[in-house]
Structures are given as C-alpha cells and as structure tokens.
Amino acid sequence: SQQGEEDPQALSIQEGENATMNCSYKTSINNLQWYRQNSGRGLVHLILIRSNEREKHSGRLRVTLDTSKKSSSLLITASRAADTASYFCATDAWTSGSRLTFGEGTQLTVNP
Amino acid sequence: NAGVTQTPKFQVLKTGQSMTLQCAQDMNHNSMYWYRQDPGMGLRLIYYSASEGTTDKGEVPNGYNVSRLNKREFSLRLESAAPSQTSVYFCASSTSQGNYGYTFGSGTRLTVV
C-alpha cells in the first residue's frame, strides 16, 4: 500500500504561475522527500525535509511539513515549461536505515 | 559521470523466460534498492540492500531474487517471467541513512509477452 498520496493527480498552469502540490501520509516519519520525473526518465531528488523541520527552501522550491496533519506541500514559484514533469513525495518512516515509500505522483504541465 | 547505471534499457521477454537486470553505482553508497513503476502508480519497493552482504524483501518481492555482488553492484533476477511483471524497473542507491536522498538510474523498461 502507498504511504503517501498526492493531490491533485494532475495540474495544468501557465508559465510564470505558481504550482502547489500536496502530499498526505499515514505513519510517523523521519523525513519526507520530493522527487521529479521527466517523461521516460529516472527520478531526480529535489528536496528533503526532516520531521523536526516545518519549512525548507531550495531555489524556486518551497516545501512545508505539518506532522500533526501528516501532510506536506511543494510549491514551485514562477513555473517554467521545463518544470513539466511528474512530482512524487516519498516518506522515510524507518528507525534503522532508509527505505522510501512513494506516492502516486502529480503530473504537472506548464504551458508556454 | 557519477551515478547509477542500469542495463539493459529495454527488454522483451516471453512468459517463462528468465533474465537479470544489472545495476551499478559509483558513489560509494552503502544502500541500494530495486523499485518497479506501473502506469498511474508510484514506485513500489521490490528488494533492498542496506549494506554489502545483506538483502531484504520490500513490498512486492514475489517472483524476484536479488544479489548484492559487491558494494557497487546490485542485480535483480526474474526466474520465470510473467506478464504481470511488465513494468519499468528502477535501481537506486543512497547513504546508509538516506539523508541526501536517493540517486536513481534511468530505468529498464521490461515487457513480458
């Protein structure tokens, strides 16, 4: 079963707009990560937020984590056509080592 | 270039045939993983290796075996392929605690007919 569930499943916006994707999970976590997957390619790690962090930034990316609601959001500001991809959240809930459980992803389309 | 290399990139098998998917990483990572990705679904963990010499089952291990040949290499074997194993397979690696995220290979697209 999937630990994380992304919302929405698909998102279509215009270049320059902001894109927000949400992720909910079920169990306590050590950290939550976001990945991007371009069509036909492998996943690329974007950002990791630990369970004791509430917000993290990396370039045009902003991630928030609310452990009380077991949810996270990924905001991409000033979207570009090159941001078109699938975005996955993944949770690391293991006390020993690392094993990620992935959600089903959000397909983001940025129209030029 | 440093990273995770998977071979082959594409493969078509007949039901009942066997094959091994190869994966190698050159980042000195201790942990390695095999995931499968099916349309409309996220990635599901098949097997993982926390360190050289150890392997453990993930969420969907049935029909697969793995070998952690050394620190660099982690192979996935299908002994008797079934159509339900048609999928895209990804290998990944990470540090022991995964604090810097996973590095993924580019995937193997497998079709079983």
JSON list of C-alpha atoms in Angstrom, two decimals:
[
{"chain": "A", "resi": 1, "resn": "SER", "atom": "CA", "xyz": [0.00, 0.00, 0.00]},
{"chain": "A", "resi": 2, "resn": "GLN", "atom": "CA", "xyz": [1.15, 3.55, -0.68]},
{"chain": "A", "resi": 3, "resn": "GLN", "atom": "CA", "xyz": [2.21, 5.66, 2.28]},
{"chain": "A", "resi": 4, "resn": "GLY", "atom": "CA", "xyz": [1.86, 8.96, 0.50]},
{"chain": "A", "resi": 5, "resn": "GLU", "atom": "CA", "xyz": [-0.99, 10.32, -1.56]},
{"chain": "A", "resi": 6, "resn": "GLU", "atom": "CA", "xyz": [-0.51, 13.32, -3.78]},
{"chain": "A", "resi": 7, "resn": "ASP", "atom": "CA", "xyz": [-3.14, 15.86, -4.64]},
{"chain": "A", "resi": 8, "resn": "PRO", "atom": "CA", "xyz": [-4.01, 16.84, -7.29]},
{"chain": "A", "resi": 9, "resn": "GLN", "atom": "CA", "xyz": [-3.27, 13.94, -9.64]},
{"chain": "A", "resi": 10, "resn": "ALA", "atom": "CA", "xyz": [-2.81, 16.40, -12.49]},
{"chain": "A", "resi": 11, "resn": "LEU", "atom": "CA", "xyz": [-2.19, 20.14, -12.63]},
{"chain": "A", "resi": 12, "resn": "SER", "atom": "CA", "xyz": [-2.02, 22.39, -15.66]},
{"chain": "A", "resi": 13, "resn": "ILE", "atom": "CA", "xyz": [-0.85, 26.01, -15.35]},
{"chain": "A", "resi": 14, "resn": "GLN", "atom": "CA", "xyz": [0.64, 28.82, -17.43]},
{"chain": "A", "resi": 15, "resn": "GLU", "atom": "CA", "xyz": [4.28, 29.77, -17.38]},
{"chain": "A", "resi": 16, "resn": "GLY", "atom": "CA", "xyz": [5.00, 32.25, -14.63]},
{"chain": "A", "resi": 17, "resn": "GLU", "atom": "CA", "xyz": [2.28, 30.94, -12.33]},
{"chain": "A", "resi": 18, "resn": "ASN", "atom": "CA", "xyz": [2.94, 29.12, -9.09]},
{"chain": "A", "resi": 19, "resn": "ALA", "atom": "CA", "xyz": [2.27, 25.39, -8.74]},
{"chain": "A", "resi": 20, "resn": "THR", "atom": "CA", "xyz": [1.30, 23.77, -5.46]},
{"chain": "A", "resi": 21, "resn": "MET", "atom": "CA", "xyz": [1.21, 20.03, -4.88]},
{"chain": "A", "resi": 22, "resn": "ASN", "atom": "CA", "xyz": [0.14, 18.32, -1.69]},
{"chain": "A", "resi": 23, "resn": "CYS", "atom": "CA", "xyz": [1.09, 15.04, -0.09]},
{"chain": "A", "resi": 24, "resn": "SER", "atom": "CA", "xyz": [-0.55, 13.20, 2.78]},
{"chain": "A", "resi": 25, "resn": "TYR", "atom": "CA", "xyz": [0.87, 10.20, 4.59]},
{"chain": "A", "resi": 26, "resn": "LYS", "atom": "CA", "xyz": [-0.26, 7.75, 7.22]},
{"chain": "A", "resi": 27, "resn": "THR", "atom": "CA", "xyz": [2.52, 6.91, 9.69]},
{"chain": "A", "resi": 28, "resn": "SER", "atom": "CA", "xyz": [5.17, 8.79, 11.62]},
{"chain": "A", "resi": 29, "resn": "ILE", "atom": "CA", "xyz": [8.20, 9.67, 9.52]},
{"chain": "A", "resi": 30, "resn": "ASN", "atom": "CA", "xyz": [11.89, 10.50, 9.83]},
{"chain": "A", "resi": 31, "resn": "ASN", "atom": "CA", "xyz": [11.84, 12.68, 6.75]},
{"chain": "A", "resi": 32, "resn": "LEU", "atom": "CA", "xyz": [9.83, 13.41, 3.63]},
{"chain": "A", "resi": 33, "resn": "GLN", "atom": "CA", "xyz": [11.35, 13.90, 0.20]},
{"chain": "A", "resi": 34, "resn": "TRP", "atom": "CA", "xyz": [10.18, 15.24, -3.13]},
{"chain": "A", "resi": 35, "resn": "TYR", "atom": "CA", "xyz": [11.33, 13.89, -6.49]},
{"chain": "A", "resi": 36, "resn": "ARG", "atom": "CA", "xyz": [10.80, 14.93, -10.09]},
{"chain": "A", "resi": 37, "resn": "GLN", "atom": "CA", "xyz": [10.45, 12.54, -13.00]},
{"chain": "A", "resi": 38, "resn": "ASN", "atom": "CA", "xyz": [10.60, 13.71, -16.58]},
{"chain": "A", "resi": 39, "resn": "SER", "atom": "CA", "xyz": [8.82, 11.52, -19.11]},
{"chain": "A", "resi": 40, "resn": "GLY", "atom": "CA", "xyz": [10.72, 8.29, -19.71]},
{"chain": "A", "resi": 41, "resn": "ARG", "atom": "CA", "xyz": [13.47, 9.15, -17.25]},
{"chain": "A", "resi": 42, "resn": "GLY", "atom": "CA", "xyz": [14.54, 8.22, -13.75]},
{"chain": "A", "resi": 43, "resn": "LEU", "atom": "CA", "xyz": [13.59, 10.16, -10.64]},
{"chain": "A", "resi": 44, "resn": "VAL", "atom": "CA", "xyz": [15.64, 13.13, -9.51]},
{"chain": "A", "resi": 45, "resn": "HIS", "atom": "CA", "xyz": [15.84, 14.13, -5.86]},
{"chain": "A", "resi": 46, "resn": "LEU", "atom": "CA", "xyz": [14.64, 17.70, -5.27]},
{"chain": "A", "resi": 47, "resn": "ILE", "atom": "CA", "xyz": [14.48, 18.34, -1.55]},
{"chain": "A", "resi": 48, "resn": "LEU", "atom": "CA", "xyz": [14.39, 16.57, 1.82]},
{"chain": "A", "resi": 49, "resn": "ILE", "atom": "CA", "xyz": [12.64, 17.89, 4.92]},
{"chain": "A", "resi": 50, "resn": "ARG", "atom": "CA", "xyz": [13.16, 16.28, 8.30]},
{"chain": "A", "resi": 51, "resn": "SER", "atom": "CA", "xyz": [10.36, 15.58, 10.75]},
{"chain": "A", "resi": 52, "resn": "ASN", "atom": "CA", "xyz": [11.53, 18.39, 13.07]},
{"chain": "A", "resi": 53, "resn": "GLU", "atom": "CA", "xyz": [11.52, 20.98, 10.27]},
{"chain": "A", "resi": 54, "resn": "ARG", "atom": "CA", "xyz": [8.47, 22.93, 9.17]},
{"chain": "A", "resi": 55, "resn": "GLU", "atom": "CA", "xyz": [9.66, 24.67, 6.02]},
{"chain": "A", "resi": 56, "resn": "LYS", "atom": "CA", "xyz": [12.55, 24.40, 3.62]},
{"chain": "A", "resi": 57, "resn": "HIS", "atom": "CA", "xyz": [13.59, 26.32, 0.51]},
{"chain": "A", "resi": 58, "resn": "SER", "atom": "CA", "xyz": [15.73, 25.43, -2.46]},
{"chain": "A", "resi": 59, "resn": "GLY", "atom": "CA", "xyz": [15.81, 27.91, -5.33]},
{"chain": "A", "resi": 60, "resn": "ARG", "atom": "CA", "xyz": [12.23, 28.21, -6.63]},
{"chain": "A", "resi": 61, "resn": "LEU", "atom": "CA", "xyz": [11.07, 25.32, -4.46]},
{"chain": "A", "resi": 62, "resn": "ARG", "atom": "CA", "xyz": [9.41, 25.67, -1.09]},
{"chain": "A", "resi": 63, "resn": "VAL", "atom": "CA", "xyz": [8.40, 22.65, 0.96]},
{"chain": "A", "resi": 64, "resn": "THR", "atom": "CA", "xyz": [6.32, 22.68, 4.12]},
{"chain": "A", "resi": 65, "resn": "LEU", "atom": "CA", "xyz": [5.69, 19.85, 6.53]},
{"chain": "A", "resi": 66, "resn": "ASP", "atom": "CA", "xyz": [2.89, 19.57, 9.08]},
{"chain": "A", "resi": 67, "resn": "THR", "atom": "CA", "xyz": [3.47, 16.43, 11.12]},
{"chain": "A", "resi": 68, "resn": "SER", "atom": "CA", "xyz": [0.28, 16.98, 13.15]},
{"chain": "A", "resi": 69, "resn": "LYS", "atom": "CA", "xyz": [-1.75, 16.72, 9.94]},
{"chain": "A", "resi": 70, "resn": "LYS", "atom": "CA", "xyz": [0.65, 14.24, 8.32]},
{"chain": "A", "resi": 71, "resn": "SER", "atom": "CA", "xyz": [0.87, 16.38, 5.23]},
{"chain": "A", "resi": 72, "resn": "SER", "atom": "CA", "xyz": [3.39, 18.24, 3.10]},
{"chain": "A", "resi": 73, "resn": "SER", "atom": "CA", "xyz": [3.21, 20.67, 0.23]},
{"chain": "A", "resi": 74, "resn": "LEU", "atom": "CA", "xyz": [5.59, 21.51, -2.59]},
{"chain": "A", "resi": 75, "resn": "LEU", "atom": "CA", "xyz": [5.40, 24.98, -4.09]},
{"chain": "A", "resi": 76, "resn": "ILE", "atom": "CA", "xyz": [7.17, 25.79, -7.33]},
{"chain": "A", "resi": 77, "resn": "THR", "atom": "CA", "xyz": [7.25, 29.53, -7.90]},
{"chain": "A", "resi": 78, "resn": "ALA", "atom": "CA", "xyz": [7.37, 31.26, -11.30]},
{"chain": "A", "resi": 79, "resn": "SER", "atom": "CA", "xyz": [6.91, 27.98, -13.18]},
{"chain": "A", "resi": 80, "resn": "ARG", "atom": "CA", "xyz": [8.68, 27.35, -16.48]},
{"chain": "A", "resi": 81, "resn": "ALA", "atom": "CA", "xyz": [7.82, 24.99, -19.32]},
{"chain": "A", "resi": 82, "resn": "ALA", "atom": "CA", "xyz": [10.88, 22.95, -18.27]},
{"chain": "A", "resi": 83, "resn": "ASP", "atom": "CA", "xyz": [9.15, 22.22, -14.93]},
{"chain": "A", "resi": 84, "resn": "THR", "atom": "CA", "xyz": [6.69, 19.97, -16.78]},
{"chain": "A", "resi": 85, "resn": "ALA", "atom": "CA", "xyz": [7.14, 16.57, -15.13]},
{"chain": "A", "resi": 86, "resn": "SER", "atom": "CA", "xyz": [5.67, 14.21, -12.57]},
{"chain": "A", "resi": 87, "resn": "TYR", "atom": "CA", "xyz": [6.36, 15.04, -8.95]},
{"chain": "A", "resi": 88, "resn": "PHE", "atom": "CA", "xyz": [6.43, 12.41, -6.23]},
{"chain": "A", "resi": 89, "resn": "CYS", "atom": "CA", "xyz": [6.57, 12.66, -2.49]},
{"chain": "A", "resi": 90, "resn": "ALA", "atom": "CA", "xyz": [8.32, 9.87, -0.61]},
{"chain": "A", "resi": 91, "resn": "THR", "atom": "CA", "xyz": [8.38, 9.16, 3.09]},
{"chain": "A", "resi": 92, "resn": "ASP", "atom": "CA", "xyz": [11.12, 7.59, 5.13]},
{"chain": "A", "resi": 93, "resn": "ALA", "atom": "CA", "xyz": [9.49, 6.03, 8.18]},
{"chain": "A", "resi": 94, "resn": "TRP", "atom": "CA", "xyz": [12.16, 3.57, 9.21]},
{"chain": "A", "resi": 95, "resn": "THR", "atom": "CA", "xyz": [14.03, 3.73, 12.50]},
{"chain": "A", "resi": 96, "resn": "SER", "atom": "CA", "xyz": [17.02, 1.91, 11.06]},
{"chain": "A", "resi": 97, "resn": "GLY", "atom": "CA", "xyz": [18.40, 2.65, 7.64]},
{"chain": "A", "resi": 98, "resn": "SER", "atom": "CA", "xyz": [16.39, 4.17, 4.86]},
{"chain": "A", "resi": 99, "resn": "ARG", "atom": "CA", "xyz": [13.53, 2.80, 2.79]},
{"chain": "A", "resi": 100, "resn": "LEU", "atom": "CA", "xyz": [11.37, 5.23, 0.89]},
{"chain": "A", "resi": 101, "resn": "THR", "atom": "CA", "xyz": [7.66, 4.73, 0.23]},
{"chain": "A", "resi": 102, "resn": "PHE", "atom": "CA", "xyz": [6.39, 6.72, -2.74]},
{"chain": "A", "resi": 103, "resn": "GLY", "atom": "CA", "xyz": [3.06, 8.30, -3.51]},
{"chain": "A", "resi": 104, "resn": "GLU", "atom": "CA", "xyz": [1.38, 8.06, -6.89]},
{"chain": "A", "resi": 105, "resn": "GLY", "atom": "CA", "xyz": [2.58, 11.43, -8.10]},
{"chain": "A", "resi": 106, "resn": "THR", "atom": "CA", "xyz": [1.23, 14.68, -9.50]},
{"chain": "A", "resi": 107, "resn": "GLN", "atom": "CA", "xyz": [1.57, 15.31, -13.24]},
{"chain": "A", "resi": 108, "resn": "LEU", "atom": "CA", "xyz": [2.41, 18.98, -13.71]},
{"chain": "A", "resi": 109, "resn": "THR", "atom": "CA", "xyz": [2.06, 20.60, -17.12]},
{"chain": "A", "resi": 110, "resn": "VAL", "atom": "CA", "xyz": [3.37, 24.14, -17.56]},
{"chain": "A", "resi": 111, "resn": "ASN", "atom": "CA", "xyz": [2.07, 25.72, -20.75]},
{"chain": "A", "resi": 112, "resn": "PRO", "atom": "CA", "xyz": [4.27, 28.28, -22.50]},
{"chain": "B", "resi": 1, "resn": "ASN", "atom": "CA", "xyz": [29.69, 10.76, -14.81]},
{"chain": "B", "resi": 2, "resn": "ALA", "atom": "CA", "xyz": [28.99, 9.62, -11.26]},
{"chain": "B", "resi": 3, "resn": "GLY", "atom": "CA", "xyz": [25.66, 7.96, -10.75]},
{"chain": "B", "resi": 4, "resn": "VAL", "atom": "CA", "xyz": [23.63, 4.77, -11.07]},
{"chain": "B", "resi": 5, "resn": "THR", "atom": "CA", "xyz": [23.86, 2.75, -14.27]},
{"chain": "B", "resi": 6, "resn": "GLN", "atom": "CA", "xyz": [21.24, 0.21, -15.27]},
{"chain": "B", "resi": 7, "resn": "THR", "atom": "CA", "xyz": [21.37, -2.31, -18.08]},
{"chain": "B", "resi": 8, "resn": "PRO", "atom": "CA", "xyz": [19.60, -3.10, -20.31]},
{"chain": "B", "resi": 9, "resn": "LYS", "atom": "CA", "xyz": [17.37, -0.09, -21.03]},
{"chain": "B", "resi": 10, "resn": "PHE", "atom": "CA", "xyz": [14.73, -2.14, -22.84]},
{"chain": "B", "resi": 11, "resn": "GLN", "atom": "CA", "xyz": [13.89, -5.84, -22.86]},
{"chain": "B", "resi": 12, "resn": "VAL", "atom": "CA", "xyz": [11.12, -8.03, -24.22]},
{"chain": "B", "resi": 13, "resn": "LEU", "atom": "CA", "xyz": [10.73, -11.48, -22.70]},
{"chain": "B", "resi": 14, "resn": "LYS", "atom": "CA", "xyz": [8.43, -14.38, -23.37]},
{"chain": "B", "resi": 15, "resn": "THR", "atom": "CA", "xyz": [6.45, -15.78, -20.47]},
{"chain": "B", "resi": 16, "resn": "GLY", "atom": "CA", "xyz": [8.60, -18.23, -18.56]},
{"chain": "B", "resi": 17, "resn": "GLN", "atom": "CA", "xyz": [11.95, -16.82, -19.67]},
{"chain": "B", "resi": 18, "resn": "SER", "atom": "CA", "xyz": [14.49, -15.61, -17.14]},
{"chain": "B", "resi": 19, "resn": "MET", "atom": "CA", "xyz": [16.70, -12.55, -17.10]},
{"chain": "B", "resi": 20, "resn": "THR", "atom": "CA", "xyz": [18.87, -10.44, -14.82]},
{"chain": "B", "resi": 21, "resn": "LEU", "atom": "CA", "xyz": [18.73, -6.68, -14.57]},
{"chain": "B", "resi": 22, "resn": "GLN", "atom": "CA", "xyz": [22.07, -5.15, -13.72]},
{"chain": "B", "resi": 23, "resn": "CYS", "atom": "CA", "xyz": [22.72, -2.08, -11.59]},
{"chain": "B", "resi": 24, "resn": "ALA", "atom": "CA", "xyz": [25.97, -0.43, -10.60]},
{"chain": "B", "resi": 25, "resn": "GLN", "atom": "CA", "xyz": [26.71, 2.76, -8.64]},
{"chain": "B", "resi": 26, "resn": "ASP", "atom": "CA", "xyz": [29.98, 4.63, -8.29]},
{"chain": "B", "resi": 27, "resn": "MET", "atom": "CA", "xyz": [29.10, 6.95, -5.41]},
{"chain": "B", "resi": 28, "resn": "ASN", "atom": "CA", "xyz": [30.35, 4.67, -2.63]},
{"chain": "B", "resi": 29, "resn": "HIS", "atom": "CA", "xyz": [26.81, 4.33, -1.29]},
{"chain": "B", "resi": 30, "resn": "ASN", "atom": "CA", "xyz": [26.11, 1.56, 1.20]},
{"chain": "B", "resi": 31, "resn": "SER", "atom": "CA", "xyz": [22.41, 1.06, 0.39]},
{"chain": "B", "resi": 32, "resn": "MET", "atom": "CA", "xyz": [20.82, 0.00, -2.87]},
{"chain": "B", "resi": 33, "resn": "TYR", "atom": "CA", "xyz": [17.22, -0.58, -3.94]},
{"chain": "B", "resi": 34, "resn": "TRP", "atom": "CA", "xyz": [15.07, -2.03, -6.69]},
{"chain": "B", "resi": 35, "resn": "TYR", "atom": "CA", "xyz": [11.68, -0.46, -7.42]},
{"chain": "B", "resi": 36, "resn": "ARG", "atom": "CA", "xyz": [9.07, -1.10, -10.07]},
{"chain": "B", "resi": 37, "resn": "GLN", "atom": "CA", "xyz": [6.81, 1.56, -11.54]},
{"chain": "B", "resi": 38, "resn": "ASP", "atom": "CA", "xyz": [3.49, 0.75, -13.16]},
{"chain": "B", "resi": 39, "resn": "PRO", "atom": "CA", "xyz": [1.26, 3.22, -15.07]},
{"chain": "B", "resi": 40, "resn": "GLY", "atom": "CA", "xyz": [-0.56, 5.61, -12.79]},
{"chain": "B", "resi": 41, "resn": "MET", "atom": "CA", "xyz": [1.22, 4.32, -9.73]},
{"chain": "B", "resi": 42, "resn": "GLY", "atom": "CA", "xyz": [4.15, 5.41, -7.70]},
{"chain": "B", "resi": 43, "resn": "LEU", "atom": "CA", "xyz": [7.21, 3.30, -7.18]},
{"chain": "B", "resi": 44, "resn": "ARG", "atom": "CA", "xyz": [6.94, 0.08, -5.19]},
{"chain": "B", "resi": 45, "resn": "LEU", "atom": "CA", "xyz": [9.94, -1.42, -3.43]},
{"chain": "B", "resi": 46, "resn": "ILE", "atom": "CA", "xyz": [10.86, -4.93, -4.58]},
{"chain": "B", "resi": 47, "resn": "TYR", "atom": "CA", "xyz": [14.08, -5.60, -2.66]},
{"chain": "B", "resi": 48, "resn": "TYR", "atom": "CA", "xyz": [16.72, -3.55, -0.96]},
{"chain": "B", "resi": 49, "resn": "SER", "atom": "CA", "xyz": [20.23, -4.00, 0.36]},
{"chain": "B", "resi": 50, "resn": "ALA", "atom": "CA", "xyz": [21.11, -1.90, 3.38]},
{"chain": "B", "resi": 51, "resn": "SER", "atom": "CA", "xyz": [24.79, -2.77, 3.05]},
{"chain": "B", "resi": 52, "resn": "GLU", "atom": "CA", "xyz": [27.10, -5.11, 1.21]},
{"chain": "B", "resi": 53, "resn": "GLY", "atom": "CA", "xyz": [26.25, -8.71, 2.10]},
{"chain": "B", "resi": 54, "resn": "THR", "atom": "CA", "xyz": [22.65, -8.07, 3.16]},
{"chain": "B", "resi": 55, "resn": "THR", "atom": "CA", "xyz": [19.37, -8.12, 1.24]},
{"chain": "B", "resi": 56, "resn": "ASP", "atom": "CA", "xyz": [15.77, -7.84, 2.38]},
{"chain": "B", "resi": 57, "resn": "LYS", "atom": "CA", "xyz": [12.32, -8.04, 0.86]},
{"chain": "B", "resi": 58, "resn": "GLY", "atom": "CA", "xyz": [10.34, -4.96, 0.12]},
{"chain": "B", "resi": 59, "resn": "GLU", "atom": "CA", "xyz": [6.65, -4.52, -0.61]},
{"chain": "B", "resi": 60, "resn": "VAL", "atom": "CA", "xyz": [6.40, -6.69, -3.76]},
{"chain": "B", "resi": 61, "resn": "PRO", "atom": "CA", "xyz": [9.19, -9.34, -3.74]},
{"chain": "B", "resi": 62, "resn": "ASN", "atom": "CA", "xyz": [7.30, -12.32, -5.20]},
{"chain": "B", "resi": 63, "resn": "GLY", "atom": "CA", "xyz": [8.78, -13.57, -8.46]},
{"chain": "B", "resi": 64, "resn": "TYR", "atom": "CA", "xyz": [12.12, -11.81, -7.95]},
{"chain": "B", "resi": 65, "resn": "ASN", "atom": "CA", "xyz": [15.52, -12.53, -6.47]},
{"chain": "B", "resi": 66, "resn": "VAL", "atom": "CA", "xyz": [18.44, -10.21, -5.87]},
{"chain": "B", "resi": 67, "resn": "SER", "atom": "CA", "xyz": [22.20, -10.40, -5.41]},
{"chain": "B", "resi": 68, "resn": "ARG", "atom": "CA", "xyz": [24.39, -7.76, -3.84]},
{"chain": "B", "resi": 69, "resn": "LEU", "atom": "CA", "xyz": [27.54, -8.78, -5.67]},
{"chain": "B", "resi": 70, "resn": "ASN", "atom": "CA", "xyz": [29.77, -6.17, -4.01]},
{"chain": "B", "resi": 71, "resn": "LYS", "atom": "CA", "xyz": [29.37, -2.62, -2.76]},
{"chain": "B", "resi": 72, "resn": "ARG", "atom": "CA", "xyz": [28.88, -1.27, -6.29]},
{"chain": "B", "resi": 73, "resn": "GLU", "atom": "CA", "xyz": [26.55, -3.82, -7.86]},
{"chain": "B", "resi": 74, "resn": "PHE", "atom": "CA", "xyz": [23.03, -4.98, -7.08]},
{"chain": "B", "resi": 75, "resn": "SER", "atom": "CA", "xyz": [21.25, -7.24, -9.57]},
{"chain": "B", "resi": 76, "resn": "LEU", "atom": "CA", "xyz": [17.59, -8.23, -9.89]},
{"chain": "B", "resi": 77, "resn": "ARG", "atom": "CA", "xyz": [16.65, -11.61, -11.36]},
{"chain": "B", "resi": 78, "resn": "LEU", "atom": "CA", "xyz": [13.36, -12.78, -12.78]},
{"chain": "B", "resi": 79, "resn": "GLU", "atom": "CA", "xyz": [13.48, -16.59, -12.78]},
{"chain": "B", "resi": 80, "resn": "SER", "atom": "CA", "xyz": [10.26, -17.21, -14.73]},
{"chain": "B", "resi": 81, "resn": "ALA", "atom": "CA", "xyz": [8.85, -14.01, -16.17]},
{"chain": "B", "resi": 82, "resn": "ALA", "atom": "CA", "xyz": [5.09, -13.40, -16.11]},
{"chain": "B", "resi": 83, "resn": "PRO", "atom": "CA", "xyz": [3.02, -10.74, -17.92]},
{"chain": "B", "resi": 84, "resn": "SER", "atom": "CA", "xyz": [2.29, -9.16, -14.51]},
{"chain": "B", "resi": 85, "resn": "GLN", "atom": "CA", "xyz": [5.99, -8.29, -14.32]},
{"chain": "B", "resi": 86, "resn": "THR", "atom": "CA", "xyz": [5.71, -5.96, -17.28]},
{"chain": "B", "resi": 87, "resn": "SER", "atom": "CA", "xyz": [6.87, -2.69, -15.77]},
{"chain": "B", "resi": 88, "resn": "VAL", "atom": "CA", "xyz": [9.62, -0.12, -15.60]},
{"chain": "B", "resi": 89, "resn": "TYR", "atom": "CA", "xyz": [12.31, -1.11, -13.12]},
{"chain": "B", "resi": 90, "resn": "PHE", "atom": "CA", "xyz": [14.45, 1.43, -11.30]},
{"chain": "B", "resi": 91, "resn": "CYS", "atom": "CA", "xyz": [17.57, 0.88, -9.29]},
{"chain": "B", "resi": 92, "resn": "ALA", "atom": "CA", "xyz": [18.59, 3.47, -6.71]},
{"chain": "B", "resi": 93, "resn": "SER", "atom": "CA", "xyz": [21.32, 3.99, -4.15]},
{"chain": "B", "resi": 94, "resn": "SER", "atom": "CA", "xyz": [21.78, 6.08, -1.05]},
{"chain": "B", "resi": 95, "resn": "THR", "atom": "CA", "xyz": [23.91, 6.61, 2.01]},
{"chain": "B", "resi": 96, "resn": "SER", "atom": "CA", "xyz": [23.02, 4.35, 4.92]},
{"chain": "B", "resi": 97, "resn": "GLN", "atom": "CA", "xyz": [20.63, 6.87, 6.45]},
{"chain": "B", "resi": 98, "resn": "GLY", "atom": "CA", "xyz": [19.39, 8.30, 3.16]},
{"chain": "B", "resi": 99, "resn": "ASN", "atom": "CA", "xyz": [19.93, 11.83, 4.44]},
{"chain": "B", "resi": 100, "resn": "TYR", "atom": "CA", "xyz": [20.74, 13.17, 1.00]},
{"chain": "B", "resi": 101, "resn": "GLY", "atom": "CA", "xyz": [18.01, 11.39, -0.91]},
{"chain": "B", "resi": 102, "resn": "TYR", "atom": "CA", "xyz": [18.26, 8.57, -3.38]},
{"chain": "B", "resi": 103, "resn": "THR", "atom": "CA", "xyz": [20.07, 8.59, -6.70]},
{"chain": "B", "resi": 104, "resn": "PHE", "atom": "CA", "xyz": [18.14, 6.73, -9.37]},
{"chain": "B", "resi": 105, "resn": "GLY", "atom": "CA", "xyz": [19.17, 5.01, -12.55]},
{"chain": "B", "resi": 106, "resn": "SER", "atom": "CA", "xyz": [17.40, 5.73, -15.81]},
{"chain": "B", "resi": 107, "resn": "GLY", "atom": "CA", "xyz": [15.31, 2.58, -15.66]},
{"chain": "B", "resi": 108, "resn": "THR", "atom": "CA", "xyz": [14.75, -0.68, -17.56]},
{"chain": "B", "resi": 109, "resn": "ARG", "atom": "CA", "xyz": [11.51, -0.97, -19.50]},
{"chain": "B", "resi": 110, "resn": "LEU", "atom": "CA", "xyz": [10.53, -4.66, -19.44]},
{"chain": "B", "resi": 111, "resn": "THR", "atom": "CA", "xyz": [7.71, -6.20, -21.43]},
{"chain": "B", "resi": 112, "resn": "VAL", "atom": "CA", "xyz": [6.67, -9.80, -20.87]},
{"chain": "B", "resi": 113, "resn": "VAL", "atom": "CA", "xyz": [4.53, -11.28, -23.64]}
]
